[in-house]
GROMACS .gro file of C-alpha atoms in nm:
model
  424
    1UNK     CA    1  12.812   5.140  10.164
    2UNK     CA    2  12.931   4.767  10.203
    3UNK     CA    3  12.961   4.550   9.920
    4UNK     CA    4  12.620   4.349  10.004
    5UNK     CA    5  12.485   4.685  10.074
    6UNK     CA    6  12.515   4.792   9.731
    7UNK     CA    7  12.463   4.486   9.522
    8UNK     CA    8  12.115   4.481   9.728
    9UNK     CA    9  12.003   4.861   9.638
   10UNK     CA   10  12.127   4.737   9.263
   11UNK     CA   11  11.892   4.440   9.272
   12UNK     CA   12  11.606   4.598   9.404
   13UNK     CA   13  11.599   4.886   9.246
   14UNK     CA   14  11.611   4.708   8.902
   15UNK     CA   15  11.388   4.481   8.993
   16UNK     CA   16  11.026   4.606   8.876
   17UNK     CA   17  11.233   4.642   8.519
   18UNK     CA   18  11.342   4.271   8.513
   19UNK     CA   19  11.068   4.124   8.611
   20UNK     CA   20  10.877   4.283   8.406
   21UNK     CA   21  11.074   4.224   8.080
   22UNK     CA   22  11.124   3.829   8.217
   23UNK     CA   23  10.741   3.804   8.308
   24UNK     CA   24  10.716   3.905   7.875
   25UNK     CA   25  10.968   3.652   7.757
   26UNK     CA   26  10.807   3.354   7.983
   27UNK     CA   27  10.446   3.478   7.996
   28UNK     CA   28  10.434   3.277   8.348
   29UNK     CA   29  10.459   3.493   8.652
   30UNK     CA   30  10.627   3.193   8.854
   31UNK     CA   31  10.867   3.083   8.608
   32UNK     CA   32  10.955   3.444   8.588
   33UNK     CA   33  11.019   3.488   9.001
   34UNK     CA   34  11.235   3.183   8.955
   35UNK     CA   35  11.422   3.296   8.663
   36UNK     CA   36  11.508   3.659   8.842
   37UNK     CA   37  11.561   3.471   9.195
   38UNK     CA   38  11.841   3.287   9.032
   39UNK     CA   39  11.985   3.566   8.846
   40UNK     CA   40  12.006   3.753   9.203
   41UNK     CA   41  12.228   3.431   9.300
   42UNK     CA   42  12.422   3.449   9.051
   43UNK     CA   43  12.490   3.806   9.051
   44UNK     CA   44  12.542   3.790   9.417
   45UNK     CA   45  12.869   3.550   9.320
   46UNK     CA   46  12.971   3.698   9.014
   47UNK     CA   47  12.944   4.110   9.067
   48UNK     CA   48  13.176   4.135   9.438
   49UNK     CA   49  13.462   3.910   9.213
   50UNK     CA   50  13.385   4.123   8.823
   51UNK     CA   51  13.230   4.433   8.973
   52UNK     CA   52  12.916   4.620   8.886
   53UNK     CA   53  12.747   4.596   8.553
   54UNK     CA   54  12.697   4.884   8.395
   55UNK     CA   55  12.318   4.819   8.371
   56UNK     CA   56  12.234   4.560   8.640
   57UNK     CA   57  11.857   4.589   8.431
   58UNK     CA   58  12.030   4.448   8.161
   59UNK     CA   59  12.275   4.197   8.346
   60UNK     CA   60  11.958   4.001   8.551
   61UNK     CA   61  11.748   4.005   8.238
   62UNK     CA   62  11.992   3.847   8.046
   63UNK     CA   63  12.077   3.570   8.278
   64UNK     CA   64  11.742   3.568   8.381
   65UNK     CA   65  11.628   3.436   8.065
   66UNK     CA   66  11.891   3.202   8.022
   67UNK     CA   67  11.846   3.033   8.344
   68UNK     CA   68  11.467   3.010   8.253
   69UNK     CA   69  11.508   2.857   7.918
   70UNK     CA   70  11.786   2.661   8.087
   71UNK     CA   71  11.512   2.513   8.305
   72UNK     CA   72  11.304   2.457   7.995
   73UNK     CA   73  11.597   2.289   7.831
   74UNK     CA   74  11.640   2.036   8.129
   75UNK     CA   75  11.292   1.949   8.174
   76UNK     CA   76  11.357   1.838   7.783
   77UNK     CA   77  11.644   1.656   7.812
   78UNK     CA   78  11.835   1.903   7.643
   79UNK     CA   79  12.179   2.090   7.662
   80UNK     CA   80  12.237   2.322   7.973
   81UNK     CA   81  12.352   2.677   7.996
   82UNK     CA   82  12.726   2.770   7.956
   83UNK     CA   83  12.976   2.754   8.245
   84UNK     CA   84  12.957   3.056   8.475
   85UNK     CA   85  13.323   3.193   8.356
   86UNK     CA   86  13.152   3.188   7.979
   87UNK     CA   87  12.882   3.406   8.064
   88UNK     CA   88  13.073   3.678   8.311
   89UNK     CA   89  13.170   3.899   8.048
   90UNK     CA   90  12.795   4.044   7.935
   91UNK     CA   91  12.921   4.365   7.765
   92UNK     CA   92  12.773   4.308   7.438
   93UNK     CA   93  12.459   4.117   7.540
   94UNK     CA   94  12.428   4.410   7.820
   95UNK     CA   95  12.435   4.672   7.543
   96UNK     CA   96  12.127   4.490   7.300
   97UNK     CA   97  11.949   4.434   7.572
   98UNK     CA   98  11.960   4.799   7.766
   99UNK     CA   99  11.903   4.944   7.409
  100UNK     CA  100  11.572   4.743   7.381
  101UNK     CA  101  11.503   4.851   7.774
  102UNK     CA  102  11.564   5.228   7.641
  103UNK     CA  103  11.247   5.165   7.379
  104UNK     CA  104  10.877   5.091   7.391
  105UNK     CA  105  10.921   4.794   7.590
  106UNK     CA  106  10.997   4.942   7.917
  107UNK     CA  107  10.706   5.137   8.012
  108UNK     CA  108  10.470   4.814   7.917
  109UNK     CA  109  10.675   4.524   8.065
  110UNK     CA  110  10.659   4.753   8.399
  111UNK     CA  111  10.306   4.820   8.327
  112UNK     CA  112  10.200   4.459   8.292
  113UNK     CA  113  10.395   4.358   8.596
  114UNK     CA  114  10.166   4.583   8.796
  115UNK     CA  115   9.846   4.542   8.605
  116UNK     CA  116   9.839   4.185   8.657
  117UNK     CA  117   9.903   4.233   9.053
  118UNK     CA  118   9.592   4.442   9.062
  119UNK     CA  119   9.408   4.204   8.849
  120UNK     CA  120   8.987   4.284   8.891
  121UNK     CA  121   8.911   3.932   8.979
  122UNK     CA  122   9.189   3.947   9.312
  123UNK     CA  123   9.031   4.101   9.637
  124UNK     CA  124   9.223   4.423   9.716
  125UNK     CA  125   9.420   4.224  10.018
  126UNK     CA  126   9.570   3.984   9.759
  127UNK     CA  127   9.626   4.268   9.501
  128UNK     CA  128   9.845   4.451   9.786
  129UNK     CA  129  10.008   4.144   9.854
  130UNK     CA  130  10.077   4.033   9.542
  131UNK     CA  131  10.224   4.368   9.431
  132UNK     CA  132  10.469   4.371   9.755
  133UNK     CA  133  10.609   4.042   9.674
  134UNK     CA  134  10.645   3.991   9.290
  135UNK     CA  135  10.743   4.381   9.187
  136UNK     CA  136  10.872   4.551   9.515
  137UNK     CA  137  11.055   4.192   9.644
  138UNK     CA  138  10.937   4.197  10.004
  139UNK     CA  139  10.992   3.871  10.192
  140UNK     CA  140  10.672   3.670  10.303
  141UNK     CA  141  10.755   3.743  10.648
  142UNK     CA  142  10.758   4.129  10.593
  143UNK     CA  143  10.436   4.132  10.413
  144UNK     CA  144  10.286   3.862  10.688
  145UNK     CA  145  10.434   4.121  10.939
  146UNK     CA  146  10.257   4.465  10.752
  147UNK     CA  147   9.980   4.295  10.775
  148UNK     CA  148   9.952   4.170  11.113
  149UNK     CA  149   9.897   3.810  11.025
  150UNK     CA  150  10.117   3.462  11.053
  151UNK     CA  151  10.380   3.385  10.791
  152UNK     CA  152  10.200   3.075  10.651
  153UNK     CA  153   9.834   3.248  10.637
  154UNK     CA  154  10.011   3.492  10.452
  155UNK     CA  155  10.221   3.254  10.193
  156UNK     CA  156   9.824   3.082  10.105
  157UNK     CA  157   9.726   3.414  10.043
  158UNK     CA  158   9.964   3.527   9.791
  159UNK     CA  159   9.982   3.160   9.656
  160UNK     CA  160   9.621   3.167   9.611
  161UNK     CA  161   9.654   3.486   9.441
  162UNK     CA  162   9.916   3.333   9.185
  163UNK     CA  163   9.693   3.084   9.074
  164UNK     CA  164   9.389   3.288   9.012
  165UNK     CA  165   9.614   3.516   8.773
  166UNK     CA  166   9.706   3.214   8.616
  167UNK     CA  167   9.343   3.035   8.574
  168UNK     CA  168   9.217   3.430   8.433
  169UNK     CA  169   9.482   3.462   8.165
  170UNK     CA  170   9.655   3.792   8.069
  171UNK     CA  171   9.706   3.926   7.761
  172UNK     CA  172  10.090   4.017   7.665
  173UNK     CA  173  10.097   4.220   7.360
  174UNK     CA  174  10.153   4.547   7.370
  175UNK     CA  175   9.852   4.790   7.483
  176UNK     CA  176   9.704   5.063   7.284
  177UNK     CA  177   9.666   5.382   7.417
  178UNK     CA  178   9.302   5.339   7.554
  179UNK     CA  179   9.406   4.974   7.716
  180UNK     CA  180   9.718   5.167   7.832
  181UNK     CA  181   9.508   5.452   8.000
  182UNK     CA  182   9.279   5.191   8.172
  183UNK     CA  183   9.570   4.968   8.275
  184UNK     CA  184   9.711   5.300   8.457
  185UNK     CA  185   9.439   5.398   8.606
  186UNK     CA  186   9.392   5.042   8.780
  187UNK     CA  187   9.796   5.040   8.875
  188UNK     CA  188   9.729   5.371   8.982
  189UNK     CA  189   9.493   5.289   9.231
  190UNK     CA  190   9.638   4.964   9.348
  191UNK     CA  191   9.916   5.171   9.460
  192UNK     CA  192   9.656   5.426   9.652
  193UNK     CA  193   9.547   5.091   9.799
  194UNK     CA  194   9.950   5.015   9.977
  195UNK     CA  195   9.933   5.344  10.077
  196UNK     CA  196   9.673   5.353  10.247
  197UNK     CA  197   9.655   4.964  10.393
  198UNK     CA  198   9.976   5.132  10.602
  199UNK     CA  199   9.843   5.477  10.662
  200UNK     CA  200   9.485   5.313  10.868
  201UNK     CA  201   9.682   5.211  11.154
  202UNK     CA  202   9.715   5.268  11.508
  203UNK     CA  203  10.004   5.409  11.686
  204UNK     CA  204  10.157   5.049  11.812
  205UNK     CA  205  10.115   4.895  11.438
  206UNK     CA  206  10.266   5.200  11.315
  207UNK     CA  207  10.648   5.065  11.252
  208UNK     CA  208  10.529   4.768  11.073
  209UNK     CA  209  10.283   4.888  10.853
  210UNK     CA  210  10.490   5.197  10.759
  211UNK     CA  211  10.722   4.983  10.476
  212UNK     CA  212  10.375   5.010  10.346
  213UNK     CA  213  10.315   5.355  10.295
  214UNK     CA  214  10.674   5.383  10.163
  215UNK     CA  215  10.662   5.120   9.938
  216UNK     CA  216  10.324   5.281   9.745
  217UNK     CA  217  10.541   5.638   9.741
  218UNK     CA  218  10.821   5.431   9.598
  219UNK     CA  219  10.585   5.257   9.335
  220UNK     CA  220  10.457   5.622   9.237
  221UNK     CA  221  10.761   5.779   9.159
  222UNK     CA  222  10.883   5.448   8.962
  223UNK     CA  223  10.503   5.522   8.759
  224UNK     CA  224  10.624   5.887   8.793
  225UNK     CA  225  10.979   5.820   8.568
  226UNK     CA  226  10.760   5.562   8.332
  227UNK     CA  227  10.524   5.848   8.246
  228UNK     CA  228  10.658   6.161   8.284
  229UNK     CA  229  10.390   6.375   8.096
  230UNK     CA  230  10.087   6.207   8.332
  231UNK     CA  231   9.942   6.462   8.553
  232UNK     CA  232   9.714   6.207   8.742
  233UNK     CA  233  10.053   6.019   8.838
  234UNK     CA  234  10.211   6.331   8.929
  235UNK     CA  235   9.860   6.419   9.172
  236UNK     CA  236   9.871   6.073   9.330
  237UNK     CA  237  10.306   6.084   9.395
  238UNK     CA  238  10.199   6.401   9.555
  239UNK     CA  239   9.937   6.311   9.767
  240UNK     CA  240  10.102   6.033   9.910
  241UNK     CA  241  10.477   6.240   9.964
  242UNK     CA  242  10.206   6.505  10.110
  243UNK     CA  243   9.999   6.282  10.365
  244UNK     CA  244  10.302   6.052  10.499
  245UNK     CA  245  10.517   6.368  10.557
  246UNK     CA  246  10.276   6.435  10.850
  247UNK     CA  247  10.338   6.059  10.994
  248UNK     CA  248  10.565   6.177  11.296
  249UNK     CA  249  10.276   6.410  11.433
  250UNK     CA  250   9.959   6.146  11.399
  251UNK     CA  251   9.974   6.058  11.773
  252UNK     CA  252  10.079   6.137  12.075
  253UNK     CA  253  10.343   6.040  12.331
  254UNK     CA  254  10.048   5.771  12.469
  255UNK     CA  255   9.964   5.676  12.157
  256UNK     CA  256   9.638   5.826  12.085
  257UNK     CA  257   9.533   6.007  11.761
  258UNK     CA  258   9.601   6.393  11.731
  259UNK     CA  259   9.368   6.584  11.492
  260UNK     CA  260   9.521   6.769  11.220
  261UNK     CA  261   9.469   7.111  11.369
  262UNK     CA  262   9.601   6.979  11.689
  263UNK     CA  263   9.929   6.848  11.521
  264UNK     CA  264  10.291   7.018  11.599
  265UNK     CA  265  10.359   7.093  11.244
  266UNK     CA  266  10.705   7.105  11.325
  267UNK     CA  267  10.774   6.748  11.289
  268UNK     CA  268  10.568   6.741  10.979
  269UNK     CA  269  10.863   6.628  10.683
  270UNK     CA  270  11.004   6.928  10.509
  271UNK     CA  271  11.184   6.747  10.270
  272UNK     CA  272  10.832   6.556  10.152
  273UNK     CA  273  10.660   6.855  10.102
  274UNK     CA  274  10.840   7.021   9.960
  275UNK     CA  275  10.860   6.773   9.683
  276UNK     CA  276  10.508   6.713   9.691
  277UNK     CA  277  10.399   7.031   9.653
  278UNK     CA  278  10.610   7.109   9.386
  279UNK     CA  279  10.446   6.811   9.178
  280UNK     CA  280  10.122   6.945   9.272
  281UNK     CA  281  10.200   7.313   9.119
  282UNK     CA  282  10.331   7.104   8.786
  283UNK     CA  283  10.063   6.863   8.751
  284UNK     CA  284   9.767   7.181   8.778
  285UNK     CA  285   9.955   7.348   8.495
  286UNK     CA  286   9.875   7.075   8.273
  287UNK     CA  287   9.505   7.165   8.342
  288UNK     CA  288   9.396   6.814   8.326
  289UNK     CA  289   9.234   6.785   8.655
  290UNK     CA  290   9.179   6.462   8.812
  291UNK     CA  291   9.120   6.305   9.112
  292UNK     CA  292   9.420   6.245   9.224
  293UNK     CA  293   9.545   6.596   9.160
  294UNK     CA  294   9.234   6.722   9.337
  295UNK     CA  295   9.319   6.565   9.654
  296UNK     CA  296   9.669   6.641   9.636
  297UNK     CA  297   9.549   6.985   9.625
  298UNK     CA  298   9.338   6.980   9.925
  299UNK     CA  299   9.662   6.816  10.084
  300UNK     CA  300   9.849   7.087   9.979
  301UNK     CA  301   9.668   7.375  10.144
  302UNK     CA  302   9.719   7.222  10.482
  303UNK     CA  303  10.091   7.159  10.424
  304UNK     CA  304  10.104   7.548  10.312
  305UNK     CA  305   9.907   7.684  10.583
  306UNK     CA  306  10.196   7.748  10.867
  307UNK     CA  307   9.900   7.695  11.171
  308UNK     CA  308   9.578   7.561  11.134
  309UNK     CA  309   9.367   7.868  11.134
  310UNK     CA  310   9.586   7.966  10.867
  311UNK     CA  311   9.430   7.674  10.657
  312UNK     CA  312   9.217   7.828  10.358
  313UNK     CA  313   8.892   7.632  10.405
  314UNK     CA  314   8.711   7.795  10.154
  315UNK     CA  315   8.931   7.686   9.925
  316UNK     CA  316   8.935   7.345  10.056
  317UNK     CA  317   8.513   7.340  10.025
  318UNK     CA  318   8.549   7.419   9.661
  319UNK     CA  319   8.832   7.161   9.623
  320UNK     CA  320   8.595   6.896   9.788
  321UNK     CA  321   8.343   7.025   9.580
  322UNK     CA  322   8.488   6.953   9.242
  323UNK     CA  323   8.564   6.597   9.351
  324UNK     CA  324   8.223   6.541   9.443
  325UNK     CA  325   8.193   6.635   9.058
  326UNK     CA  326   8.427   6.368   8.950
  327UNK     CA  327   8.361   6.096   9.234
  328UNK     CA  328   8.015   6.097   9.379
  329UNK     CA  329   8.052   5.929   9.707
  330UNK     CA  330   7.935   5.994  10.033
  331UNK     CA  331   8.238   5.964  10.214
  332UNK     CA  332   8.368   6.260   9.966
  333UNK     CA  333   8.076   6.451  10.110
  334UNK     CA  334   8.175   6.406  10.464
  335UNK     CA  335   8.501   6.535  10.414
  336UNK     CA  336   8.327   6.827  10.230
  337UNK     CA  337   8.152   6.828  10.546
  338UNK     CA  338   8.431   6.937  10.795
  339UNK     CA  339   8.506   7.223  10.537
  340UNK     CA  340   8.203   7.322  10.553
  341UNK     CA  341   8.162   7.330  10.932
  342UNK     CA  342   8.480   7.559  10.948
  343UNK     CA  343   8.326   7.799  10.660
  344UNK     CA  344   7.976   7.778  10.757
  345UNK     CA  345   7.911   7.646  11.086
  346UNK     CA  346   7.874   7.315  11.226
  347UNK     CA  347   7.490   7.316  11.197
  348UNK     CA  348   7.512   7.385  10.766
  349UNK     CA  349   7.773   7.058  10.811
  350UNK     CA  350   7.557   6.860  10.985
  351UNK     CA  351   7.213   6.913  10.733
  352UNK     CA  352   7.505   6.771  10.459
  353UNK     CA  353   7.574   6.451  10.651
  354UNK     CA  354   7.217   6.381  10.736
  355UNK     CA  355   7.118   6.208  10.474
  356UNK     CA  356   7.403   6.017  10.405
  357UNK     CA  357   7.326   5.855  10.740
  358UNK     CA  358   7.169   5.547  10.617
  359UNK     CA  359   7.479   5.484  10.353
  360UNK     CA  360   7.773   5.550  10.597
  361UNK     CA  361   7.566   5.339  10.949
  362UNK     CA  362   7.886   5.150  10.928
  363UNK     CA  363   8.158   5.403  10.872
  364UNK     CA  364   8.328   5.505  11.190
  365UNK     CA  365   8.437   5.856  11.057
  366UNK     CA  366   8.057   5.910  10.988
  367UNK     CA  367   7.933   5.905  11.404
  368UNK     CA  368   8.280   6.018  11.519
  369UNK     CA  369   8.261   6.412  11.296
  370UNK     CA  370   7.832   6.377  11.381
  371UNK     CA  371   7.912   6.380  11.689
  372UNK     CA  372   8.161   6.633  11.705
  373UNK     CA  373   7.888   6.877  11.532
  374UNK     CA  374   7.648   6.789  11.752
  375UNK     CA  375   7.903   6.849  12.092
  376UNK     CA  376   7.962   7.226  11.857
  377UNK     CA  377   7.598   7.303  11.877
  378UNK     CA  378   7.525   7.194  12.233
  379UNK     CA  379   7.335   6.904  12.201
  380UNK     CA  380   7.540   6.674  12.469
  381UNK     CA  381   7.264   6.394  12.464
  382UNK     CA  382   7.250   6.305  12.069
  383UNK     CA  383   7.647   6.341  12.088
  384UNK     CA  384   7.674   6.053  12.332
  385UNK     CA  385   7.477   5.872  12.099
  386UNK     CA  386   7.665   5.934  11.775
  387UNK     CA  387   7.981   5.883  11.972
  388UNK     CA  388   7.859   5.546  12.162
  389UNK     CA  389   7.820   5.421  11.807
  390UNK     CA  390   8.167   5.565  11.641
  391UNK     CA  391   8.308   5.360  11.959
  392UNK     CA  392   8.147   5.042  11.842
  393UNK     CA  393   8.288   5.114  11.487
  394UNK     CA  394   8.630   5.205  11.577
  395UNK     CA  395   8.876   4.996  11.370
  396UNK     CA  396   9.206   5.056  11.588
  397UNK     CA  397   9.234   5.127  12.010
  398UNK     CA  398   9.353   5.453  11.884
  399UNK     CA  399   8.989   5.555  11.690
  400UNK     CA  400   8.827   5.404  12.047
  401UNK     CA  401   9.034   5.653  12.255
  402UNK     CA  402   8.978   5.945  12.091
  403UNK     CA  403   8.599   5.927  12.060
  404UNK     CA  404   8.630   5.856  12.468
  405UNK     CA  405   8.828   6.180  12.512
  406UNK     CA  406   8.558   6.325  12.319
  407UNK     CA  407   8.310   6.143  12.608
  408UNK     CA  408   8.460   6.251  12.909
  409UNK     CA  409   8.432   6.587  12.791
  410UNK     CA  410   8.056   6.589  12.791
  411UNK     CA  411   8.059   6.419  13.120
  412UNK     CA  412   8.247   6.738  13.263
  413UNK     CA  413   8.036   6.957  13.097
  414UNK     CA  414   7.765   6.766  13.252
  415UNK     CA  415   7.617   6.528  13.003
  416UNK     CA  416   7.468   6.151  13.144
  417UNK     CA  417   7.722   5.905  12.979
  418UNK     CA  418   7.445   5.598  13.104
  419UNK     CA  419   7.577   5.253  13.080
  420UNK     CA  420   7.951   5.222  12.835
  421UNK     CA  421   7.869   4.968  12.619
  422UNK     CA  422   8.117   4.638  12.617
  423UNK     CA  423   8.245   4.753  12.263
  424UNK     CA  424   8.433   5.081  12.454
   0.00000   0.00000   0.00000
């Protein structure tokens, strides 16, 4: 590894853990971005001549906070910081502070970082944003580029996002244990949200948007060291290892979406599931089932199940089941749904969606499996239908094409497409 190589994994891994301590001693989340930014400069000067620190935590919070109240001090008139030579030799600040990291303080600065980037009063876009710039230190242009938009458009949106945090106020003090709870649960979900902002893509946004998807795995197992003992956190690291180790098999050589049945499970990622599932079998022994851990489970069986009609579906129905239980929602129900259909036919699956018709008229997924059910039990004419509108729905080329593939097979099989609507 070359020397910028390693002073950069240093940074940004101990970034999350600066930040948050600096966004508790300023209680400002700019002054706290400028504070670390210049503590990267400096360390980028001082660690290839002095070496590494021993905790790099420790080094960047300490000069973090003196270049902050620094810039406090010359906004007063007052006395600068030290010379650079007086303040290369850390040791014994190092030590307090990385004794003071080692306590209480750790899991709640980290916490606080992350609750305010999923603050309730930011649209989910800005919370994603927000999150990628401030704790995992993604560029503007990265994020701009994830999200398919210009760089500017994209600096207004996280700049707009700053100032709302700021106008809504955030409390610094330490949580309690229900506040703490809640405050997980939020962070918890806010990382679900990266995740998944990468995973709804299309083949040809795929490389950009999959920093995404890594960066929310990489968020859950820095939750994952914070709380060790959290099952929930353990069911949502495991979900996300579980889903994105089937990445290399979601399309095809022309770019169009391949089913999970239909996927060579040979380029699914060993290495990801195993660790996933192992989390999985240690989070269920807690026996504090969530949703999280529920979904990781359903995950699970299809990673086990070697082809897909060795996937245990019954098992999967029950699993869908209980997290109908803990999250009513109809799109819960339509995954149910394709359980179902394997377990008891596609005409039991499609009396389960029926009603959730009205709820779902604008949920691609919802016409796309209707259809599918309806193609199962012969009726070519209603499929076209359901599958006209899935077309119109379709959120990426990818969603279009498959649903077409789906149309041209009723037109073999004899079906009247009629007139392809301009949305195809």
């Amino acid at each position: 590894m070359t020397e910028l190589a390693w002073i950069s994994t240093a940074i940004s891994t101990a970034r999350p853990q600066a930040m948050g301590a600096l966004l508790r001693y300023f209680r400002d989340l700019d002054a706290a971005e400028e504070a670390f930014q210049d503590a990267c400069l400096r360390a980028l000067k001082n660690w290839p001549q002095n070496g590494p620190p021993r905790d790099p935590a420790a080094w960047l919070i300490f000069v973090g906070r003196n270049s902050g109240i620094d810039a406090v001090r010359k906004r007063a008139k007052q006395a600068p910081l030290p010379e650079e030579d007086q303040i290369s030799d850390l040791e014994d600040a190092e030590s307090d502070i990385a004794e003071r990291l080692d306590g209480a303080h750790y899991r709640d600065d980290i916490l606080r970082l992350l609750f305010i980037c999923c603050h309730p009063d930011l649209p989910a876009t800005q919370q994603i944003a927000v999150a990628l710039r401030i704790v995992s230190g993604l560029t503007v242009k990265q994020i701009a580029r994830a999200f398919l938009v210009g760089e500017s458009a994209m600096e207004q949106r996280i700049t707009r996002a700053k100032a709302r945090i700021a106008d809504a106020g955030m409390p610094f003090e330490t949580p309690g244990a229900v506040e703490r709870s809640e405050r997980l649960a939020a962070v918890a979900a806010m990382v679900y949200l990266i995740f998944n902002e990468g995973y709804s893509t299309n083949s040809g946004e795929a490389p950009a948007r999959a920093p995404l998807c890594e960066e929310a795995i990489r968020l859950a197992r820095l939750l994952l060291r914070l709380f060790q003992t959290e099952a929930e956190i353990m069911g949502l690291t495991a979900l996300l290892l579980l889903q994105h180790a089937r990445a290399p098999a979601r399309f095809d050589e022309n770019g169009e979406i391949v089913l999970l049945e239909d996927q060579d499970r040979r380029l699914w990622s060993r290495k990801m599931i195993d660790e996933g599932l192992a989390l999985v079998d240690k989070a269920l022994r807690h026996r504090k089932p969530g949703p999280y851990q529920v979904q990781a489970a359903i995950a699970a069986l299809h990673a086990r199940a070697e082809k897909a009609e060795d996937t245990d579906w019954v098992e999967i129905d029950l699993l869908y089941s209980l997290l109908e239980q803990m999250q009513p929602s109809p799109v819960i129900t339509l995954n149910r749904a394709v359980a179902v259909s394997k377990v008891r036919g596609a005409e039991a699956a499609l009396a389960m969606i029926e009603p959730l018709e009205q709820r779902l008229s604008g949920y691609f997924h919802f016409f796309g499996l209707k259809g599918g059910l309806l193609m199962q039990l012969g009726r070519g004419e209603e499929a076209r239908i359901a599958f006209d509108r899935a077309i119109a729905l379709a959120n990426t080329a990818a969603e279009a094409a498959h649903i077409r593939m789906h149309i041209d097979r009723l037109m073999k099989e004899g079906v009247a497409i009629g007139t392809i609507q301009k949305a195809h």
